[in-house]
Coordinates of C-alpha atoms in Angstrom, one line a residue:
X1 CA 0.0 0.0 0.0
X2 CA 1.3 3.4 -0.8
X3 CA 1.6 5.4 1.7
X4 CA 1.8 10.1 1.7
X5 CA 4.0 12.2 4.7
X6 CA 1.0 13.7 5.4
X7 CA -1.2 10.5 5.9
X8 CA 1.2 9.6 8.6
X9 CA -0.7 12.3 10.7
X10 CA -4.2 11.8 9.4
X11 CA -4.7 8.5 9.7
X12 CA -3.0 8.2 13.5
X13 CA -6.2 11.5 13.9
X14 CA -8.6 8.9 12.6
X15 CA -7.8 6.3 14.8
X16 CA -7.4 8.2 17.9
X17 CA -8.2 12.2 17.3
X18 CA -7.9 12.3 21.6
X19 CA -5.3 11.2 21.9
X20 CA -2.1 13.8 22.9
X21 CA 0.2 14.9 19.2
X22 CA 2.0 17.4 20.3
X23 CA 2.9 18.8 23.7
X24 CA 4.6 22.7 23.9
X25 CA 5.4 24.1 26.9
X26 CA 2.2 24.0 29.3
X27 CA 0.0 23.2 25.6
X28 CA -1.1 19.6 24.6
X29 CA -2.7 19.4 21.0
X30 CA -4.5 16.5 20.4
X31 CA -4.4 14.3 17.5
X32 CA -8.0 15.8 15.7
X33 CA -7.0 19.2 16.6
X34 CA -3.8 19.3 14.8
X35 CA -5.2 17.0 11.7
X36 CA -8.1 19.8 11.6
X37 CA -5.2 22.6 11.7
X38 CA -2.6 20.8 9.1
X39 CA -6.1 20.3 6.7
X40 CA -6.4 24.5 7.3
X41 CA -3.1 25.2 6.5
X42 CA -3.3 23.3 3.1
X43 CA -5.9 24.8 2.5
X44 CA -5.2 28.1 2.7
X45 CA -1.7 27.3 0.7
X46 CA -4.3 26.4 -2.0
X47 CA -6.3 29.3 -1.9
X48 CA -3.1 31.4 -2.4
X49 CA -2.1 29.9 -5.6
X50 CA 0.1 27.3 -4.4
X51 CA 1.4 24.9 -7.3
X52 CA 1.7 21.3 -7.3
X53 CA 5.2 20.9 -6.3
X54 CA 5.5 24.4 -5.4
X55 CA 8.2 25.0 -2.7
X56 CA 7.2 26.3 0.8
X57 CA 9.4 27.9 3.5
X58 CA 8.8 27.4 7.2
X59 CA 11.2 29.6 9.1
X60 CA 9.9 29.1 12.9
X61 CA 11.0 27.5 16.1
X62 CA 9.4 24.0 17.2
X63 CA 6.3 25.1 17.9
X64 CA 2.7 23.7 16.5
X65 CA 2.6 26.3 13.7
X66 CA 5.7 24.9 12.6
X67 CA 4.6 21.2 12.6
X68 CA 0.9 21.9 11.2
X69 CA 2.7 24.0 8.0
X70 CA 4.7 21.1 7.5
X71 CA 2.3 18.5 7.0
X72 CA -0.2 21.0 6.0
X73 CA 2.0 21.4 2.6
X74 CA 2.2 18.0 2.2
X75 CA -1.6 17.8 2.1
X76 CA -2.1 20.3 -0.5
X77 CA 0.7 18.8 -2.7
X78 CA 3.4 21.2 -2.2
X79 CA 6.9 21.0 -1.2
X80 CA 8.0 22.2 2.2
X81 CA 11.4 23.1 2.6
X82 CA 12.3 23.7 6.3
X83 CA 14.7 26.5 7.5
X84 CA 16.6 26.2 10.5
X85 CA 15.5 29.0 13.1
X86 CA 19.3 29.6 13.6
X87 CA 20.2 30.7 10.4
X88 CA 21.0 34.4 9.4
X89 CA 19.1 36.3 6.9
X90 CA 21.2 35.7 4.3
X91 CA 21.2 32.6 4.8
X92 CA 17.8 32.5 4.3
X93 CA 17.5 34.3 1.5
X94 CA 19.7 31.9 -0.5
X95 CA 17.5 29.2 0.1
X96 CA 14.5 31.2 -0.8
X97 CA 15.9 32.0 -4.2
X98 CA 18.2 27.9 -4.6
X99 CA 14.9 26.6 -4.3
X100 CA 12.0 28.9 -5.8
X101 CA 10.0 29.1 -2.5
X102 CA 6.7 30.7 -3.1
X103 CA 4.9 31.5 0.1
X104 CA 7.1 31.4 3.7
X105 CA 5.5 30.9 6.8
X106 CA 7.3 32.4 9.5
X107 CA 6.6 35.5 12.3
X108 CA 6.4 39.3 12.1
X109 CA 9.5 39.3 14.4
X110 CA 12.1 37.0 11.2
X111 CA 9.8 38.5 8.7
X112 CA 11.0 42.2 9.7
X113 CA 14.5 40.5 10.3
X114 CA 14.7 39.4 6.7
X115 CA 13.8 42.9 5.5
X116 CA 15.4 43.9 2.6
X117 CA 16.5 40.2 1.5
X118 CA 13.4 39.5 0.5
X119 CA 13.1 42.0 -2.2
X120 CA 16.0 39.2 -3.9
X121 CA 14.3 36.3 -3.3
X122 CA 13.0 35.4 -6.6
X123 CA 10.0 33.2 -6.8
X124 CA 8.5 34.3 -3.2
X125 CA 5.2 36.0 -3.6
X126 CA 3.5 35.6 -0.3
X127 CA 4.5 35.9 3.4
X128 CA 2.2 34.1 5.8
X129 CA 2.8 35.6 9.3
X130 CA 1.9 33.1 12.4
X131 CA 1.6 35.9 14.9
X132 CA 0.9 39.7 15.0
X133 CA -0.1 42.3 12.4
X134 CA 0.1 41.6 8.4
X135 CA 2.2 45.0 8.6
X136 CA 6.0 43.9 8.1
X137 CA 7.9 45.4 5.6
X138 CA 8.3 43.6 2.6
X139 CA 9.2 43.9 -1.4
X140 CA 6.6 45.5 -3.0
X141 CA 5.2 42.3 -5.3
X142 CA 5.3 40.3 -1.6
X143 CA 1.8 39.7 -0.1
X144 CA 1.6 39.2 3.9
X145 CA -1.4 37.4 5.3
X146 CA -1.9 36.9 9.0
X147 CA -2.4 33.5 10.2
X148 CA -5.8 33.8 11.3
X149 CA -6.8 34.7 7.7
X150 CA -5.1 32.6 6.2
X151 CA -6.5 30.1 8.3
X152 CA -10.0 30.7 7.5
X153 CA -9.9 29.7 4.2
X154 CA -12.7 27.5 2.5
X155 CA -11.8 23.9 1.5
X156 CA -10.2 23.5 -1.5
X157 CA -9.7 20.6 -3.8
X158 CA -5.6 19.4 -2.9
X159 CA -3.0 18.7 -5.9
X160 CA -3.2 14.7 -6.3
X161 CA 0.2 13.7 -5.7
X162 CA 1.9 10.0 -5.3
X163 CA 5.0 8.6 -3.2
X164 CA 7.1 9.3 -5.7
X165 CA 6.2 13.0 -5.7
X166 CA 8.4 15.5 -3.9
X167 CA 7.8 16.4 -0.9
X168 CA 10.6 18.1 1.0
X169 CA 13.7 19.3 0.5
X170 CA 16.2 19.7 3.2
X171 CA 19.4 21.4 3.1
X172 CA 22.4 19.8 4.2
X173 CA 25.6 21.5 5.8
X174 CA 27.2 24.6 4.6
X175 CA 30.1 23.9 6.3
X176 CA 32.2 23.9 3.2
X177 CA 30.4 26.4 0.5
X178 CA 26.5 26.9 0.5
X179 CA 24.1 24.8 2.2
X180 CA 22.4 22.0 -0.8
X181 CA 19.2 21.1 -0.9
X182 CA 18.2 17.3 -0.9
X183 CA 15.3 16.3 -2.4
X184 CA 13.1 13.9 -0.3
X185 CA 9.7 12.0 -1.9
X186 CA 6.6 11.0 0.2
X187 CA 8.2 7.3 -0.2
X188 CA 11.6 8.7 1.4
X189 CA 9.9 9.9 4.2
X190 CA 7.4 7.0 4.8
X191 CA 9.3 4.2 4.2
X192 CA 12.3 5.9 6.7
X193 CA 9.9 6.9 9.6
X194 CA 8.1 3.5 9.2
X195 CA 11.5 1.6 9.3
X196 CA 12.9 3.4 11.9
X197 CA 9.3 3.4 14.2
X198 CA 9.8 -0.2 13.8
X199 CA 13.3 -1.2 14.8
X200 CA 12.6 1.0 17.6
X201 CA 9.9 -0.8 18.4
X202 CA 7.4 2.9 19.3
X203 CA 4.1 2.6 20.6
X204 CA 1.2 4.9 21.1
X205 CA 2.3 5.2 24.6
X206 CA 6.0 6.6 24.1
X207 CA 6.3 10.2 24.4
X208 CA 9.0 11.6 21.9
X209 CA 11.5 14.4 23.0
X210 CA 12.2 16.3 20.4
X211 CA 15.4 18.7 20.5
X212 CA 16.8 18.4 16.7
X213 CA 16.0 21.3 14.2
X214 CA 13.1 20.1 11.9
X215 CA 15.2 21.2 9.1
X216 CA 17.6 18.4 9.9
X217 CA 16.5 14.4 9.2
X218 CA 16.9 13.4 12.4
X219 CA 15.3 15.6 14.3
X220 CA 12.4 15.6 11.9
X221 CA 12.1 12.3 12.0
X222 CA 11.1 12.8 15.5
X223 CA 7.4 13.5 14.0
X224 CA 7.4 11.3 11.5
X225 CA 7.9 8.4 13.5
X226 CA 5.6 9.5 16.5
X227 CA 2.8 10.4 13.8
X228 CA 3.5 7.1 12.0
X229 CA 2.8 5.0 15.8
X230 CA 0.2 7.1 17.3
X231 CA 2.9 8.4 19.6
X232 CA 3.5 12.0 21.1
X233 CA 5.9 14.7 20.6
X234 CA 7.3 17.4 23.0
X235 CA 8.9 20.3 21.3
X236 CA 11.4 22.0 23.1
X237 CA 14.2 24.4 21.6
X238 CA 17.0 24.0 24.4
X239 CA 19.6 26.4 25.5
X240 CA 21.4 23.9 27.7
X241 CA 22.1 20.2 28.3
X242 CA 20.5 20.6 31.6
X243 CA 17.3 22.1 30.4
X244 CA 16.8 18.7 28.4
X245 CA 17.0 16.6 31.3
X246 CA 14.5 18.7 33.1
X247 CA 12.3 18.5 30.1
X248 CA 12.9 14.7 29.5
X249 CA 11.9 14.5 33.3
X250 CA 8.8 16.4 33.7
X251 CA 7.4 15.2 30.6
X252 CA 7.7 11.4 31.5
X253 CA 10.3 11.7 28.2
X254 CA 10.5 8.0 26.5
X255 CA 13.0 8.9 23.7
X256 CA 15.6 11.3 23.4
X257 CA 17.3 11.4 19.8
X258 CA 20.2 13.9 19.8
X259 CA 23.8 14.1 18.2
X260 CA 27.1 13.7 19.7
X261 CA 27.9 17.3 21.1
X262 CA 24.8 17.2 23.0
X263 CA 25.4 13.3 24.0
X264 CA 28.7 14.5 25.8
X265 CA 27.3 17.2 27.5
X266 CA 24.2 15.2 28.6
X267 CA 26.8 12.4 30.1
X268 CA 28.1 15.0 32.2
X269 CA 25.3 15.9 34.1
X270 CA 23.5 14.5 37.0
X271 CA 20.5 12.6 35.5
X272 CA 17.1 13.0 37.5
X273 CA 16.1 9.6 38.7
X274 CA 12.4 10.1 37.1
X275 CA 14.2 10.0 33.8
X276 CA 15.1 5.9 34.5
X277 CA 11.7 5.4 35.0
X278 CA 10.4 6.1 32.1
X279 CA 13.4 6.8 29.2

């Protein structure tokens, strides 16, 4: 059976829409709620103009506007491209233009950031702003929408995709010249999360910690493999190792995936005993 990114989510809302998605900070989003917000997004995408194929930006923190974008794309049969929160304006403009974005979902805050850059960044034509006033400053040919509006759009029919389509690209690195962007299909995606829920052995129960940028594989697997079980994801963007541990802690934390710099500093620390109950 062929399988969609975006399905991963839908069907684990159809089986359980109660149950707890997405936890951020004292939040809990529930599996029907963030389908219902994921279906909006595309939606609205759709109303805008959005291609098939068409390349989407999401320049935010882990938060659920970020998640719902992501899969929301997917669902109308664009191509989300993920931008790492940590990345400088130029930065991000390069990957606006590399990859022909069309629409960026970010805030007012990175959207007045980005300022001027956007006037170079080719193929963008619309700004979707998740919080405050449709007011930043933008190129002249850019149109801003705030979220609510954007939101509220009526259903529309989605671009018919299959799992061979597109649907991400990621960019690697940078290290060494410009950051590449690698091109991921809904079979990619699937096949990894679904392999890797697996080996793991995730269940509905486990409760995901999720630390990595979205714009990397490995941290965005963290969704794919929690939406792909039924399982639940805490986002957190950390500022230190020990932060984590009281995170993993409070949250009743079941998996942790994280790279080796953090690995070294969280081997340093004191670990709270609740962590050994439930990691």
């Amino acid at each position: 059976m062929t399988e969609l990114l975006h399905e991963l989510l839908l069907r684990s809302a159809e089986r359980t829409p109660d149950s707890a998605a997405l936890t951020y900070r004292a939040a809990t989003l529930r599996y029907g709620e963030l389908a219902g917000l994921a279906r909006s997004v595309a939606n609205g995408l759709l109303q805008l103009g959005l291609r098939k194929q068409g390349r989407v930006g999401v320049y935010l923190p882990k938060q659920p506007e970020t998640v719902s974008s992501i899969f929301g794309i997917a669902a109308a049969g664009g191509v989300f491209v993920p931008l790492n929160p940590l990345l400088r304006p130029d930065q991000v403009a390069h990957i606006l233009r590399d990859c022909d974005v069309e629409v960026l979902i970010t805030s007012r805050e990175r959207a007045v950031e980005l300022g001027p850059t956007m006037a170079d960044a080719g193929a963008l034509r619309h700004v979707v702003l998740t919080e405050g006033s449709a007011d930043a400053s933008t190129a002249q040919r850019i149109a801003v929408h705030r979220w609510s509006d954007f939101l509220s759009a009526s259903q529309q029919q989605p671009h018919r995709v299959i799992d061979m389509d597109m649907a991400a690209i990621l960019y690697t690195s940078g290290s060494t010249g410009r950051p590449k962007g690698v091109v991921l299909s809904h079979r990619n995606m699937v096949t990894g999360a679904r392999s890797v829920a697996h080996y793991l052995g995730n269940t509905p129960a486990d409760r995901l910690l999720a630390v990595l940028p979205f714009s990397f594989d490995y941290g965005f697997s963290q969704l794919s493999t929690a939406f792909a079980t039924g399982a639940s994801v805490v986002l957190m963007d950390y500022l230190l190792a020990r932060d984590v541990l009281k995170v993993a802690a409070r949250e009743r934390v079941t998996g942790l995936a994280g790279v080796p710099p953090l690995w070294v500093q969280l081997a340093e620390l004191e670990w709270p005993a609740e962590i050994r109950e439930s990691l």
